PDB file of C-alpha atoms in Angstrom:
ATOM      1  CA  MET J 584       0.000   0.000   0.000  1.00  0.00           C
ATOM      2  CA  ARG J 585       1.337   3.361  -0.974  1.00  0.00           C
ATOM      3  CA  VAL J 586       0.708   6.255   1.392  1.00  0.00           C
ATOM      4  CA  LYS J 587       0.742   9.828   0.214  1.00  0.00           C
ATOM      5  CA  ILE J 588       2.089  12.295   2.732  1.00  0.00           C
ATOM      6  CA  LYS J 589       1.009  15.897   2.442  1.00  0.00           C
ATOM      7  CA  ARG J 590       3.496  18.389   3.750  1.00  0.00           C
ATOM      8  CA  SER J 591       2.920  21.991   4.397  1.00  0.00           C
ATOM      9  CA  ILE J 592       6.224  23.616   5.162  1.00  0.00           C
ATOM     10  CA  LYS J 593       6.154  27.264   6.088  1.00  0.00           C
ATOM     11  CA  GLU J 594       9.373  29.117   6.556  1.00  0.00           C
ATOM     12  CA  GLY J 595       9.498  32.709   7.644  1.00  0.00           C
ATOM     13  CA  PRO J 596       6.796  35.310   7.246  1.00  0.00           C
ATOM     14  CA  LYS J 597       4.649  35.246   4.126  1.00  0.00           C
ATOM     15  CA  GLU J 598       5.669  37.907   1.609  1.00  0.00           C
ATOM     16  CA  ILE J 599       3.017  40.353   0.492  1.00  0.00           C
ATOM     17  CA  THR J 600       3.164  42.967  -2.201  1.00  0.00           C
ATOM     18  CA  PRO J 601       3.831  46.609  -1.287  1.00  0.00           C
ATOM     19  CA  PHE J 602       0.771  48.701  -0.593  1.00  0.00           C
ATOM     20  CA  GLU J 603      -0.405  50.780  -3.541  1.00  0.00           C
ATOM     21  CA  LEU J 604      -0.270  54.029  -1.564  1.00  0.00           C
ATOM     22  CA  SER J 605       3.339  53.588  -0.485  1.00  0.00           C
ATOM     23  CA  ASN J 606       5.134  53.669  -3.811  1.00  0.00           C
ATOM     24  CA  THR J 607       6.765  57.129  -3.674  1.00  0.00           C
ATOM     25  CA  GLN J 608       8.532  59.065  -0.925  1.00  0.00           C
ATOM     26  CA  ASP J 609       5.864  61.803  -0.990  1.00  0.00           C
ATOM     27  CA  LYS J 610       3.093  59.237  -0.606  1.00  0.00           C
ATOM     28  CA  ILE J 611       4.885  57.484   2.257  1.00  0.00           C
ATOM     29  CA  ALA J 612       5.361  60.817   4.069  1.00  0.00           C
ATOM     30  CA  LYS J 613       1.702  61.700   3.468  1.00  0.00           C
ATOM     31  CA  GLN J 614       0.596  58.325   4.787  1.00  0.00           C
ATOM     32  CA  ILE J 615       2.702  58.758   7.945  1.00  0.00           C
ATOM     33  CA  GLU J 616       1.104  62.188   8.484  1.00  0.00           C
ATOM     34  CA  GLU J 617      -2.391  60.733   8.026  1.00  0.00           C
ATOM     35  CA  PHE J 618      -1.686  57.913  10.495  1.00  0.00           C
ATOM     36  CA  TYR J 619      -0.386  60.443  13.012  1.00  0.00           C
ATOM     37  CA  ALA J 620      -3.328  62.858  12.680  1.00  0.00           C
ATOM     38  CA  LYS J 621      -5.873  60.047  12.999  1.00  0.00           C
ATOM     39  CA  LYS J 622      -4.216  58.333  15.960  1.00  0.00           C
ATOM     40  CA  LYS J 623      -3.553  61.566  17.828  1.00  0.00           C
ATOM     41  CA  GLN J 624      -7.216  62.463  17.500  1.00  0.00           C
ATOM     42  CA  HIS J 625      -8.665  59.054  18.434  1.00  0.00           C
ATOM     43  CA  SER J 626      -6.082  57.282  20.570  1.00  0.00           C
ATOM     44  CA  GLY J 627      -4.134  57.512  23.752  1.00  0.00           C
ATOM     45  CA  ILE J 628      -1.887  60.120  25.254  1.00  0.00           C
ATOM     46  CA  GLU J 629       1.038  61.340  23.231  1.00  0.00           C
ATOM     47  CA  GLU J 630       4.540  61.520  24.642  1.00  0.00           C
ATOM     48  CA  ILE J 631       7.354  63.424  22.942  1.00  0.00           C
ATOM     49  CA  ASP J 632      10.905  62.093  23.167  1.00  0.00           C
ATOM     50  CA  GLU J 633      14.068  62.002  21.058  1.00  0.00           C
ATOM     51  CA  TRP J 634      15.971  59.333  19.118  1.00  0.00           C
ATOM     52  CA  ASN J 635      19.267  60.009  17.316  1.00  0.00           C
ATOM     53  CA  GLY J 636      18.409  63.660  16.728  1.00  0.00           C
ATOM     54  CA  TYR J 637      14.855  62.936  15.531  1.00  0.00           C
ATOM     55  CA  GLU J 638      11.689  63.884  17.365  1.00  0.00           C
ATOM     56  CA  LEU J 639       9.993  60.709  18.597  1.00  0.00           C
ATOM     57  CA  ARG J 640       6.251  60.956  19.115  1.00  0.00           C
ATOM     58  CA  LYS J 641       4.660  58.062  20.981  1.00  0.00           C
ATOM     59  CA  ILE J 642       0.964  57.218  21.030  1.00  0.00           C
ATOM     60  CA  VAL J 643      -0.469  54.218  22.886  1.00  0.00           C
ATOM     61  CA  GLY J 644      -3.968  53.066  21.989  1.00  0.00           C
ATOM     62  CA  LYS J 645      -6.602  53.725  24.649  1.00  0.00           C
ATOM     63  CA  TYR J 646      -8.244  50.332  24.262  1.00  0.00           C
ATOM     64  CA  ASP J 647      -5.823  47.952  22.570  1.00  0.00           C
ATOM     65  CA  ASN J 648      -2.413  48.706  24.146  1.00  0.00           C
ATOM     66  CA  THR J 649      -0.947  48.999  20.649  1.00  0.00           C
ATOM     67  CA  TYR J 650       1.982  51.353  20.284  1.00  0.00           C
ATOM     68  CA  ARG J 651       2.334  53.763  17.399  1.00  0.00           C
ATOM     69  CA  TRP J 652       5.607  55.638  17.262  1.00  0.00           C
ATOM     70  CA  PHE J 653       6.506  58.338  14.768  1.00  0.00           C
ATOM     71  CA  LEU J 654       9.828  59.984  13.930  1.00  0.00           C
ATOM     72  CA  TYR J 655      10.021  63.521  12.592  1.00  0.00           C
ATOM     73  CA  ASP J 656      12.935  65.576  11.330  1.00  0.00           C
ATOM     74  CA  ASN J 657      12.204  69.320  11.525  1.00  0.00           C
ATOM     75  CA  GLY J 658       8.493  68.656  11.078  1.00  0.00           C
ATOM     76  CA  GLU J 659       8.994  66.195   8.205  1.00  0.00           C
ATOM     77  CA  PRO J 660       7.672  62.650   8.777  1.00  0.00           C
ATOM     78  CA  LYS J 661      10.423  60.034   8.592  1.00  0.00           C
ATOM     79  CA  LEU J 662       8.999  56.877  10.163  1.00  0.00           C
ATOM     80  CA  PHE J 663       5.835  55.274  11.470  1.00  0.00           C
ATOM     81  CA  VAL J 664       5.924  51.950  13.301  1.00  0.00           C
ATOM     82  CA  LYS J 665       3.024  50.150  14.935  1.00  0.00           C
ATOM     83  CA  PHE J 666       3.790  47.329  17.356  1.00  0.00           C
ATOM     84  CA  SER J 667       2.209  45.389  20.198  1.00  0.00           C
ATOM     85  CA  GLY J 668       3.059  42.797  22.812  1.00  0.00           C
ATOM     86  CA  TYR J 669       3.521  39.286  21.441  1.00  0.00           C
ATOM     87  CA  GLY J 670       5.025  35.866  21.896  1.00  0.00           C
ATOM     88  CA  ASP J 671       6.505  33.495  24.410  1.00  0.00           C
ATOM     89  CA  PRO J 672       8.862  34.741  25.661  1.00  0.00           C
ATOM     90  CA  GLN J 673       7.067  38.060  25.608  1.00  0.00           C
ATOM     91  CA  GLY J 674       8.430  40.674  23.229  1.00  0.00           C
ATOM     92  CA  LEU J 675       7.177  43.272  20.781  1.00  0.00           C
ATOM     93  CA  GLN J 676       5.750  42.426  17.373  1.00  0.00           C
ATOM     94  CA  ILE J 677       6.074  44.826  14.472  1.00  0.00           C
ATOM     95  CA  ASN J 678       2.619  45.143  12.910  1.00  0.00           C
ATOM     96  CA  ASN J 679       3.196  47.947  10.409  1.00  0.00           C
ATOM     97  CA  ILE J 680       6.053  50.227   9.361  1.00  0.00           C
ATOM     98  CA  ARG J 681       6.478  53.079   6.917  1.00  0.00           C
ATOM     99  CA  LYS J 682       9.807  54.873   6.453  1.00  0.00           C
ATOM    100  CA  THR J 683      11.019  57.519   4.069  1.00  0.00           C
ATOM    101  CA  GLU J 684      14.474  57.159   2.534  1.00  0.00           C
ATOM    102  CA  GLY J 685      17.670  58.490   4.051  1.00  0.00           C
ATOM    103  CA  GLY J 686      18.888  59.482   7.480  1.00  0.00           C
ATOM    104  CA  PHE J 687      18.939  56.104   9.263  1.00  0.00           C
ATOM    105  CA  TYR J 688      18.188  52.427   8.848  1.00  0.00           C
ATOM    106  CA  ALA J 689      14.881  51.051  10.134  1.00  0.00           C
ATOM    107  CA  SER J 690      16.891  48.117  11.529  1.00  0.00           C
ATOM    108  CA  ASP J 691      18.653  50.578  13.882  1.00  0.00           C
ATOM    109  CA  PHE J 692      15.247  51.714  15.123  1.00  0.00           C
ATOM    110  CA  TYR J 693      14.281  48.061  15.638  1.00  0.00           C
ATOM    111  CA  LYS J 694      17.353  47.645  17.860  1.00  0.00           C
ATOM    112  CA  PHE J 695      16.196  50.722  19.801  1.00  0.00           C
ATOM    113  CA  LEU J 696      12.812  49.004  20.340  1.00  0.00           C
ATOM    114  CA  MET J 697      14.643  45.942  21.625  1.00  0.00           C
ATOM    115  CA  GLU J 698      16.392  48.144  24.226  1.00  0.00           C
ATOM    116  CA  GLN J 699      13.167  49.650  25.662  1.00  0.00           C
ATOM    117  CA  GLU J 700      13.095  47.808  28.988  1.00  0.00           C
ATOM    118  CA  ASP J 701       9.941  49.558  30.207  1.00  0.00           C
ATOM    119  CA  ILE J 702       7.812  48.031  27.416  1.00  0.00           C
ATOM    120  CA  ASN J 703      10.124  45.205  26.265  1.00  0.00           C
ATOM    121  CA  PRO J 704      11.872  43.756  29.342  1.00  0.00           C
ATOM    122  CA  ASN J 705      13.006  40.625  27.456  1.00  0.00           C
ATOM    123  CA  GLY J 706      14.548  42.655  24.616  1.00  0.00           C
ATOM    124  CA  ILE J 707      12.846  40.534  21.950  1.00  0.00           C
ATOM    125  CA  LEU J 708      11.348  41.712  18.680  1.00  0.00           C
ATOM    126  CA  TYR J 709       9.066  39.634  16.434  1.00  0.00           C
ATOM    127  CA  SER J 710       8.229  40.237  12.799  1.00  0.00           C
ATOM    128  CA  ASP J 711       4.703  40.273  11.500  1.00  0.00           C
ATOM    129  CA  SER J 712       3.520  37.064   9.821  1.00  0.00           C
ATOM    130  CA  GLN J 713       3.350  38.933   6.502  1.00  0.00           C
ATOM    131  CA  GLN J 714       5.946  41.303   5.075  1.00  0.00           C
ATOM    132  CA  THR J 715       6.388  43.555   2.092  1.00  0.00           C
ATOM    133  CA  PRO J 716       9.718  43.319   0.269  1.00  0.00           C
ATOM    134  CA  ALA J 717      10.809  46.482   2.143  1.00  0.00           C
ATOM    135  CA  GLY J 718       9.880  44.888   5.478  1.00  0.00           C
ATOM    136  CA  LYS J 719      11.825  41.756   4.565  1.00  0.00           C
ATOM    137  CA  ALA J 720      14.836  43.935   3.712  1.00  0.00           C
ATOM    138  CA  ILE J 721      14.736  45.456   7.217  1.00  0.00           C
ATOM    139  CA  TRP J 722      14.850  41.987   8.796  1.00  0.00           C
ATOM    140  CA  ASP J 723      17.595  40.880   6.396  1.00  0.00           C
ATOM    141  CA  LYS J 724      19.702  43.888   7.466  1.00  0.00           C
ATOM    142  CA  LEU J 725      18.951  43.213  11.139  1.00  0.00           C
ATOM    143  CA  ALA J 726      20.131  39.616  10.664  1.00  0.00           C
ATOM    144  CA  THR J 727      23.543  40.865   9.481  1.00  0.00           C
ATOM    145  CA  ASP J 728      24.046  43.015  12.589  1.00  0.00           C
ATOM    146  CA  PRO J 729      26.876  41.488  14.653  1.00  0.00           C
ATOM    147  CA  ASP J 730      25.058  42.212  17.933  1.00  0.00           C
ATOM    148  CA  VAL J 731      21.722  40.657  16.942  1.00  0.00           C
ATOM    149  CA  GLU J 732      20.554  37.087  16.475  1.00  0.00           C
ATOM    150  CA  VAL J 733      17.539  36.560  14.180  1.00  0.00           C
ATOM    151  CA  GLU J 734      15.746  33.221  14.303  1.00  0.00           C
ATOM    152  CA  ASP J 735      13.108  31.925  11.888  1.00  0.00           C
ATOM    153  CA  LEU J 736      10.235  30.528  13.983  1.00  0.00           C
ATOM    154  CA  GLY J 737       8.136  29.503  10.989  1.00  0.00           C
ATOM    155  CA  ARG J 738       5.360  32.081  10.860  1.00  0.00           C
ATOM    156  CA  VAL J 739       7.465  34.930  12.270  1.00  0.00           C
ATOM    157  CA  LEU J 740      11.059  35.945  12.835  1.00  0.00           C
ATOM    158  CA  ARG J 741      12.434  36.655  16.317  1.00  0.00           C
ATOM    159  CA  ALA J 742      15.322  39.017  17.026  1.00  0.00           C
ATOM    160  CA  LYS J 743      17.254  39.372  20.242  1.00  0.00           C
ATOM    161  CA  PHE J 744      20.676  40.595  21.232  1.00  0.00           C
ATOM    162  CA  LYS J 745      23.394  37.960  21.218  1.00  0.00           C
ATOM    163  CA  ALA J 746      24.571  36.802  24.624  1.00  0.00           C
ATOM    164  CA  GLU J 747      27.811  38.438  25.776  1.00  0.00           C
ATOM    165  CA  LYS J 748      30.814  36.171  25.331  1.00  0.00           C
ATOM    166  CA  SER J 749      32.754  35.539  28.517  1.00  0.00           C
TER     167      SER J 749
END
């Protein structure tokens, strides 16, 4: 008797196509502005901070404990990232990101998120289960960082700082 075995192997996050709106730098900046205006009006309390010379605006959702952080350079939108708690061990999961070109790498901002002990005590970052090619490029760059270890968990990727060598 011959038995047929069906295998469904899933490696890494599923790739999705880039969003129609996000195909030019002007449109990405406009989208970041729209996200900011909407979330500031309808979400939690905003906190202003600084990261590498950029203004960091933080908004936490009133009802869903989802974080939305924005970077601005002299009033110009540079980055939007939405993330929430996720996983075992607990970390932060990137749900959405938009970044304009130049100035810094999004992977450096991801490392900053890994260092935020008040909201990420385990220092772990998870990818979303679906990624655009630009999102995949961020994780590919993060994986080449000598201080970071990126592991493929099947549906998502997990990043954490490498253990110090003794």
